[in-house]
XYZ file of C-alpha atoms in Angstrom:
532
model
C 22.520 4.871 -8.986
C 23.084 1.140 -8.846
C 25.158 -0.498 -11.631
C 26.435 -3.927 -12.487
C 30.194 -3.209 -12.188
C 32.114 -0.291 -10.712
C 35.780 0.203 -11.423
C 37.181 2.567 -8.775
C 40.264 4.791 -8.558
C 41.953 4.123 -11.871
C 44.026 6.545 -13.889
C 41.773 6.730 -16.926
C 43.231 7.279 -20.358
C 40.109 7.694 -22.476
C 41.667 6.771 -25.843
C 41.550 10.192 -27.543
C 45.183 11.088 -26.792
C 44.476 13.246 -23.729
C 46.334 12.786 -20.448
C 45.207 10.372 -17.720
C 42.750 11.520 -15.081
C 41.755 9.702 -11.932
C 38.181 8.516 -12.238
C 35.706 5.782 -11.482
C 33.901 3.989 -14.354
C 30.405 2.529 -13.938
C 29.077 -0.202 -16.209
C 25.594 -1.574 -16.684
C 24.999 -4.331 -19.222
C 27.504 -3.840 -21.979
C 27.693 -0.028 -21.720
C 29.657 2.519 -19.730
C 27.004 4.563 -17.979
C 29.162 7.118 -16.019
C 32.771 8.267 -15.673
C 34.021 10.508 -12.894
C 33.845 10.796 -9.157
C 31.226 8.178 -8.502
C 31.443 7.913 -4.739
C 27.688 7.735 -4.352
C 27.250 4.878 -6.879
C 26.564 1.406 -5.668
C 27.270 -1.731 -7.626
C 26.698 -5.482 -7.661
C 30.523 -5.774 -8.015
C 33.242 -3.287 -7.349
C 36.893 -3.622 -8.430
C 39.548 -1.343 -6.878
C 41.994 -0.248 -9.608
C 44.026 2.161 -7.583
C 47.534 2.265 -8.999
C 46.357 0.944 -12.385
C 45.690 2.632 -15.677
C 42.369 1.972 -17.356
C 42.064 2.344 -21.118
C 39.655 1.250 -23.847
C 40.138 -2.334 -24.973
C 42.748 -2.591 -27.697
C 41.433 -2.980 -31.278
C 43.815 -5.009 -33.356
C 43.414 -3.681 -36.897
C 45.378 -6.365 -38.651
C 44.871 -9.996 -37.645
C 44.467 -13.448 -39.140
C 42.058 -14.862 -36.561
C 39.386 -15.700 -39.125
C 39.618 -19.418 -38.365
C 41.411 -19.484 -34.985
C 38.451 -17.929 -33.145
C 36.430 -20.915 -34.322
C 39.062 -23.477 -33.376
C 39.723 -21.895 -29.976
C 37.193 -19.272 -28.836
C 39.231 -18.514 -25.684
C 41.466 -16.371 -27.909
C 44.090 -16.618 -25.189
C 47.075 -15.029 -26.893
C 45.167 -11.844 -27.637
C 42.731 -11.365 -24.765
C 45.641 -11.630 -22.262
C 47.223 -8.647 -24.084
C 44.100 -6.594 -23.648
C 42.792 -6.997 -27.175
C 38.991 -6.830 -27.252
C 38.377 -6.705 -30.979
C 40.118 -8.532 -33.820
C 39.849 -7.128 -37.331
C 39.988 -10.248 -39.571
C 40.040 -10.830 -43.347
C 43.387 -9.221 -43.926
C 45.982 -9.776 -46.694
C 43.304 -11.053 -49.053
C 42.357 -13.935 -46.781
C 38.863 -14.081 -45.357
C 36.671 -16.951 -44.337
C 33.938 -15.866 -46.723
C 32.558 -15.778 -49.408
C 32.908 -19.466 -50.311
C 31.906 -21.313 -53.451
C 30.634 -24.679 -52.262
C 31.991 -26.277 -55.497
C 35.493 -25.049 -54.697
C 35.763 -25.860 -50.920
C 39.093 -27.814 -51.338
C 40.649 -24.804 -53.022
C 39.250 -22.481 -50.330
C 40.709 -24.752 -47.573
C 44.067 -24.756 -49.360
C 43.958 -21.007 -49.631
C 43.102 -20.275 -46.019
C 45.799 -22.775 -44.854
C 48.218 -19.901 -45.711
C 47.353 -18.058 -42.494
C 48.704 -20.925 -40.475
C 45.771 -22.669 -38.700
C 44.775 -26.353 -38.490
C 42.194 -27.432 -40.968
C 38.526 -26.756 -40.246
C 35.265 -27.757 -41.805
C 34.015 -24.878 -43.940
C 30.314 -25.038 -43.118
C 29.302 -21.493 -44.058
C 29.312 -19.576 -47.400
C 28.900 -15.807 -46.714
C 29.471 -13.223 -43.903
C 26.076 -13.855 -42.335
C 26.490 -17.633 -42.067
C 30.177 -17.194 -40.919
C 28.966 -14.838 -38.165
C 26.365 -17.378 -37.186
C 29.043 -20.052 -36.899
C 31.086 -17.807 -34.627
C 28.163 -16.743 -32.438
C 27.079 -20.356 -31.920
C 30.270 -20.681 -29.826
C 31.169 -17.081 -28.981
C 34.794 -16.143 -28.593
C 36.312 -14.149 -25.748
C 36.660 -11.049 -27.956
C 34.912 -9.281 -30.807
C 35.452 -9.959 -34.529
C 35.298 -7.156 -37.106
C 35.654 -8.760 -40.558
C 36.985 -7.518 -43.859
C 36.344 -9.461 -47.083
C 39.484 -10.797 -48.724
C 40.208 -10.354 -52.403
C 42.077 -13.679 -52.527
C 39.017 -15.516 -51.182
C 36.730 -13.692 -53.625
C 39.004 -14.702 -56.489
C 39.025 -18.358 -55.363
C 35.201 -18.319 -55.251
C 34.877 -17.011 -58.819
C 38.081 -18.152 -60.628
C 39.644 -20.814 -58.480
C 43.496 -20.296 -58.425
C 43.939 -19.469 -62.126
C 46.807 -17.290 -63.175
C 44.931 -15.030 -65.672
C 42.823 -11.931 -65.973
C 39.131 -12.321 -65.195
C 36.531 -12.234 -67.921
C 34.000 -9.412 -67.785
C 31.518 -11.896 -66.362
C 33.962 -13.027 -63.681
C 34.835 -9.479 -62.692
C 31.107 -8.621 -62.385
C 30.608 -11.689 -60.175
C 33.560 -10.687 -57.975
C 32.085 -7.205 -57.659
C 28.757 -8.783 -56.675
C 30.457 -10.830 -53.909
C 32.277 -7.802 -52.561
C 29.039 -5.821 -52.575
C 27.180 -8.614 -50.854
C 29.893 -8.805 -48.175
C 29.742 -5.031 -47.630
C 25.939 -5.189 -47.413
C 26.242 -7.894 -44.774
C 28.593 -5.764 -42.697
C 32.215 -6.193 -43.821
C 34.311 -3.191 -42.849
C 36.106 -3.157 -46.193
C 38.181 -5.255 -48.551
C 41.754 -6.418 -48.199
C 44.312 -7.510 -50.783
C 47.354 -9.678 -50.448
C 49.238 -8.807 -53.565
C 52.210 -11.060 -52.857
C 49.991 -13.975 -52.033
C 48.285 -16.273 -54.499
C 45.693 -15.790 -55.952
C 45.301 -12.195 -54.844
C 48.631 -11.476 -56.448
C 47.321 -12.672 -59.824
C 44.940 -9.709 -59.804
C 46.245 -6.823 -61.778
C 45.837 -3.149 -60.796
C 42.709 -2.515 -62.838
C 40.935 -5.591 -61.336
C 41.716 -4.437 -57.826
C 40.625 -0.911 -58.606
C 37.199 -2.089 -59.807
C 36.648 -4.109 -56.725
C 37.851 -1.249 -54.444
C 35.365 0.990 -56.241
C 32.584 -1.216 -54.790
C 34.137 -0.762 -51.295
C 34.243 2.979 -51.815
C 30.516 2.980 -52.584
C 29.949 1.672 -49.026
C 32.581 4.032 -47.575
C 34.562 0.949 -46.478
C 38.310 0.524 -46.050
C 40.647 -0.699 -48.670
C 43.342 -2.513 -46.663
C 46.206 -3.567 -48.823
C 49.138 -5.888 -48.370
C 50.896 -4.394 -51.338
C 52.990 -5.957 -54.009
C 56.767 -6.501 -53.691
C 58.614 -4.402 -56.226
C 62.380 -4.599 -55.803
C 64.334 -1.637 -57.221
C 64.212 2.082 -56.825
C 61.499 3.777 -54.830
C 58.316 2.345 -53.503
C 56.049 1.723 -56.604
C 53.823 -0.735 -54.666
C 52.800 2.044 -52.269
C 52.253 4.358 -55.261
C 49.928 1.698 -56.775
C 48.054 1.392 -53.510
C 47.529 5.179 -53.357
C 46.541 5.329 -57.053
C 44.058 2.516 -56.633
C 42.430 4.199 -53.640
C 42.255 7.611 -55.294
C 40.745 6.277 -58.449
C 38.319 4.010 -56.682
C 37.187 6.556 -54.104
C 38.113 4.180 -51.206
C 39.783 5.030 -47.946
C 43.294 3.443 -47.751
C 44.839 1.366 -44.980
C 48.381 0.359 -45.878
C 48.927 -2.945 -44.098
C 51.881 -3.809 -41.850
C 54.166 -1.023 -43.047
C 57.697 -2.309 -43.333
C 60.776 -2.306 -45.503
C 61.889 -5.881 -46.327
C 64.352 -5.170 -49.086
C 67.880 -4.823 -47.652
C 68.906 -2.147 -50.197
C 66.033 0.027 -48.879
C 66.684 -0.355 -45.223
C 66.703 3.133 -43.656
C 64.227 4.587 -46.149
C 61.139 4.667 -43.948
C 61.027 8.457 -44.289
C 60.672 8.210 -48.098
C 57.968 5.494 -47.760
C 56.011 7.642 -45.298
C 56.378 10.755 -47.516
C 54.335 9.130 -50.240
C 51.439 8.558 -47.823
C 51.791 12.066 -46.389
C 51.557 13.488 -50.009
C 48.464 11.346 -50.662
C 46.878 12.703 -47.515
C 47.743 16.256 -48.544
C 46.085 15.492 -51.907
C 42.886 14.599 -50.091
C 43.067 10.861 -49.616
C 41.875 9.354 -46.328
C 44.894 7.259 -45.523
C 46.655 5.547 -42.640
C 48.909 2.540 -42.096
C 49.469 -0.076 -39.428
C 52.625 -1.537 -37.929
C 53.711 -4.086 -35.504
C 56.681 -3.624 -33.140
C 59.138 -6.268 -34.403
C 61.997 -6.385 -36.874
C 60.871 -9.681 -38.356
C 57.863 -10.815 -40.432
C 56.093 -14.181 -40.793
C 54.128 -15.840 -43.498
C 53.408 -19.013 -45.366
C 56.634 -20.262 -47.139
C 54.737 -20.633 -50.376
C 54.438 -16.846 -50.607
C 58.112 -16.776 -51.546
C 57.892 -19.288 -54.442
C 57.605 -17.981 -58.008
C 53.991 -16.932 -58.448
C 53.426 -19.060 -61.587
C 54.284 -22.232 -59.729
C 51.197 -21.799 -57.483
C 48.477 -21.823 -60.222
C 45.860 -24.425 -59.360
C 46.698 -24.408 -55.645
C 48.900 -26.924 -53.888
C 47.665 -29.853 -56.031
C 48.274 -27.829 -59.193
C 51.821 -27.070 -58.069
C 52.469 -30.739 -57.351
C 51.276 -31.746 -60.765
C 53.313 -29.011 -62.376
C 56.551 -29.983 -60.597
C 56.361 -33.567 -61.900
C 57.883 -32.268 -65.115
C 61.664 -32.121 -64.633
C 62.125 -29.051 -66.867
C 59.426 -27.147 -65.043
C 60.929 -28.092 -61.702
C 64.373 -26.949 -62.800
C 62.952 -23.623 -63.868
C 61.222 -23.168 -60.535
C 64.425 -23.950 -58.631
C 66.456 -21.590 -60.740
C 64.037 -18.750 -60.210
C 63.607 -19.454 -56.493
C 67.367 -19.563 -55.852
C 67.734 -16.170 -57.599
C 65.608 -14.424 -54.934
C 62.114 -14.070 -53.651
C 59.342 -11.736 -54.885
C 61.029 -10.744 -58.094
C 64.621 -10.468 -56.859
C 64.977 -9.787 -53.089
C 68.127 -11.827 -52.209
C 67.878 -14.850 -49.981
C 69.607 -14.773 -46.622
C 68.780 -18.393 -45.797
C 70.100 -17.997 -42.240
C 67.473 -15.315 -41.621
C 64.523 -17.539 -42.488
C 63.263 -19.688 -39.579
C 60.715 -22.409 -39.893
C 57.918 -21.903 -37.380
C 55.425 -24.561 -38.606
C 56.302 -27.475 -40.882
C 54.073 -30.545 -41.081
C 53.818 -34.198 -40.054
C 57.200 -35.972 -40.464
C 59.074 -32.650 -40.520
C 58.624 -31.608 -36.865
C 62.360 -31.542 -36.303
C 62.589 -28.582 -38.667
C 60.633 -26.199 -36.371
C 62.949 -23.584 -34.998
C 65.677 -24.189 -37.575
C 66.774 -21.789 -40.254
C 66.278 -23.022 -43.766
C 70.117 -22.939 -44.097
C 70.504 -25.352 -41.217
C 67.495 -27.520 -42.177
C 68.825 -27.874 -45.775
C 72.242 -28.840 -44.544
C 70.753 -31.485 -42.322
C 68.785 -32.842 -45.244
C 71.866 -32.813 -47.532
C 70.291 -30.470 -50.155
C 70.658 -26.836 -51.136
C 68.226 -24.330 -49.621
C 66.143 -23.774 -52.742
C 65.581 -27.520 -53.206
C 64.732 -27.875 -49.536
C 62.306 -24.986 -49.728
C 60.462 -26.300 -52.843
C 60.287 -29.810 -51.499
C 58.883 -28.728 -48.077
C 56.252 -26.701 -49.902
C 55.377 -29.643 -52.127
C 55.036 -31.906 -49.063
C 52.939 -29.640 -46.854
C 51.624 -26.921 -49.130
C 50.455 -23.560 -47.746
C 50.482 -24.731 -44.128
C 54.322 -24.321 -43.821
C 55.105 -21.096 -41.959
C 58.349 -19.174 -41.601
C 59.683 -16.120 -39.782
C 61.908 -13.777 -41.830
C 64.393 -11.445 -40.198
C 64.443 -8.903 -43.104
C 63.683 -5.620 -41.293
C 65.360 -3.087 -39.037
C 64.100 -1.811 -35.736
C 64.983 1.735 -36.781
C 62.570 1.653 -39.665
C 59.906 0.023 -37.583
C 60.222 2.672 -34.834
C 59.908 5.486 -37.469
C 56.648 3.873 -38.723
C 55.296 3.264 -35.242
C 55.911 6.839 -34.026
C 54.314 8.521 -37.074
C 50.950 10.275 -36.595
C 49.394 8.256 -39.447
C 50.175 4.887 -37.922
C 48.080 2.577 -35.735
C 49.040 -0.674 -34.126
C 48.107 -4.002 -35.648
C 49.739 -7.305 -34.704
C 49.411 -9.307 -38.046
C 48.938 -12.319 -35.662
C 46.172 -14.713 -34.690
C 44.267 -15.333 -31.426
C 45.567 -18.741 -30.473
C 46.121 -20.873 -27.341
C 49.247 -20.430 -25.291
C 49.956 -24.133 -25.690
C 51.420 -24.263 -29.160
C 52.292 -27.945 -29.193
C 55.912 -27.308 -30.066
C 55.300 -24.816 -32.857
C 57.156 -21.479 -32.774
C 54.895 -18.799 -34.301
C 55.967 -15.191 -34.503
C 55.748 -13.584 -31.041
C 53.601 -10.771 -32.411
C 50.500 -12.788 -31.736
C 51.357 -12.924 -28.009
C 53.082 -9.603 -27.252
C 52.419 -6.823 -29.734
C 50.329 -4.458 -27.449
C 52.225 -4.820 -24.183
C 55.509 -4.584 -26.162
C 54.478 -1.160 -27.454
C 53.534 -0.060 -23.902
C 56.623 -1.515 -22.224
C 59.504 -1.394 -24.664
C 58.551 1.588 -26.881
C 56.714 3.821 -24.389
C 58.182 3.124 -20.969
C 61.768 2.076 -21.871
C 62.481 3.987 -25.111
C 60.226 6.935 -24.798
C 59.262 6.733 -28.461
C 55.833 8.269 -27.725
C 53.611 9.211 -24.785
C 51.423 6.626 -23.152
C 48.171 8.445 -24.190
C 49.341 8.583 -27.756
C 50.253 4.851 -27.766
C 46.788 4.067 -26.330
C 45.159 6.269 -29.010
C 46.911 4.276 -31.705
C 45.476 1.084 -30.262
C 41.924 2.269 -29.577
C 40.105 5.388 -30.855
C 42.342 5.799 -33.937
C 41.538 2.282 -35.014
C 37.785 2.664 -34.244
C 37.864 5.791 -36.413
C 39.403 3.885 -39.291
C 36.678 1.284 -38.973
C 33.940 3.911 -38.358
C 33.012 2.233 -35.113
C 31.398 4.977 -33.082
C 30.829 3.351 -29.708
C 34.135 1.596 -29.074
C 37.748 2.763 -28.579
C 36.902 5.412 -26.042
C 35.979 5.641 -22.408
C 32.855 7.828 -22.086
C 29.303 7.404 -20.997
C 27.342 5.566 -23.620
C 30.259 3.710 -25.174
C 30.526 -0.058 -25.090
C 32.448 -1.339 -22.078
C 35.525 -2.840 -23.801
C 38.219 -2.023 -21.322
C 41.753 -3.019 -20.137
C 43.573 -2.256 -16.868
C 47.321 -2.443 -16.512
C 50.245 -1.455 -14.341
C 52.237 1.056 -16.439
C 55.411 0.359 -14.391
C 55.349 -3.379 -15.192
C 53.390 -3.989 -18.402
C 55.654 -5.741 -21.011
C 55.697 -8.712 -23.425
C 57.491 -11.905 -22.472
C 57.106 -13.567 -25.910
C 60.351 -14.105 -27.829
C 61.266 -15.729 -31.075
C 62.740 -18.585 -29.174
C 59.759 -18.895 -26.759
C 56.906 -17.078 -28.410
C 53.880 -18.597 -26.577
C 54.294 -16.630 -23.352
C 51.726 -14.325 -21.862
C 52.583 -10.714 -21.083
C 52.865 -9.311 -17.566
C 51.261 -6.257 -16.029
C 47.795 -6.630 -17.546
C 45.268 -7.287 -14.686
C 41.768 -6.959 -16.072
C 40.034 -7.090 -19.461
C 36.353 -6.429 -19.941
C 34.550 -7.288 -23.191
C 31.040 -5.987 -23.778
C 30.700 -5.309 -20.088
C 31.804 -8.778 -19.100
C 34.931 -9.432 -16.990
C 37.023 -11.740 -19.191
C 40.452 -11.412 -17.572
C 40.624 -11.096 -13.811
C 43.775 -10.527 -11.884
C 45.762 -11.614 -14.929
C 43.894 -14.872 -15.545
C 41.343 -15.776 -18.186
C 37.862 -16.319 -16.859
C 35.240 -18.565 -18.484
C 33.388 -15.635 -19.994
C 32.895 -15.577 -23.765
C 31.149 -12.306 -24.518
C 32.594 -11.549 -27.925
C 30.414 -10.575 -30.891
C 30.732 -10.265 -34.658
C 30.645 -6.536 -35.331
C 29.193 -5.017 -38.474
C 30.143 -1.855 -40.385
C 27.896 1.139 -39.759
C 26.674 1.257 -43.368
C 25.598 -2.439 -43.504
C 22.079 -2.924 -44.837
């Protein structure tokens, strides 16, 4: 047999959780055609991987690369980690569907995920996919449809319940997106306008997703106080809608609940026991990141950034906003201003990047709440922050649990960040799991960690030909040195590539060779198995 590419002598971890076995892997076109002792196979190109481990390419189940793959198709920060597929459209943000009469509101909404502005030249999943494939990225894109984007398309950024006609139109847009190949629907219930949607609205949209056997991926509400009612809502919504549940970026951000990961997980275990198809994703850091506007009182954001600016011109309204903001975020979580770091500001505020809000406010000569509101009024949803409101102990409990999979919550971006300091999760999540939490801390076995990054994710997405190494599967692969692989990205210097990852293959095409990005751009837009 003669093949295009032969990978010789690797320790192969096939993605299913089984132990590594030494094997050769043969590739023709975009498919794996044989795995085993292939000493009699010839190839146009052979790579000796003796001493390396070979696994399926990592599938990042929670990303915000909706726009970044269009702005920079090299997808440098992710492909160098071994990520071969990005699941986009999370937290209620997707690049489709768009209402052409509301493009300014759509642009304002999508600014929350932290990218530079882009011309929105598409309107649905099909035309968005066409835009991507006209300039293919280095990795694959598997899109969800975002509740927030659907709401903007139908209702703008109005803080109210939908009419029956508007709800029907939102259901129609979700159905159209599923028909065109979306893998499910996401909510971002602390983001605006997704957060304006009440439980019954979300349930009726999730019901449409369930009809297509898609995934309901929820960034749940923030509900300070006893227990975890937001997770209970997510479970209830999925059960009543008949949709499979993916709880997004599991974490405990409320200081009074630190150390309660067991109780959080117990709710999901009970839901599984009751028959719900449920899992959750987690990234290996004790800090989160988001747009700063997420932490403003929800009512201030009606009408988008321009609506907020108009509203704050009234002194009494501004005073009310400052009073509520100073009292805490998301209905009462206390502010630790020295734990909130500005990662992206805006023109004229570049000196703020890397400072805590406490320090930036002191330099500006104002209190932290005033500084926060004014920065949001100046630069809207594009302002990004990193919040140190988590514990590593809780994160490790989430990461080790059998229901968890790995998702970065980051975007595929260039290593050259032009002075910005984004969360390091976009540059180091996957090698960090392999290096810090497998090799150094022994939190789980290497095959189990790989399963959480590959086949377990593919199963959630119902992708049948990726996430495993076997004959007939698509050749998305990553090779690494298990004794060296680790992240180098830090909060102080986030835009650093990992070490120990030597080769990445996407759809049979060598995309990273000897640790360096090639010019290959073989990524595709993937579609759900039940797409029409």
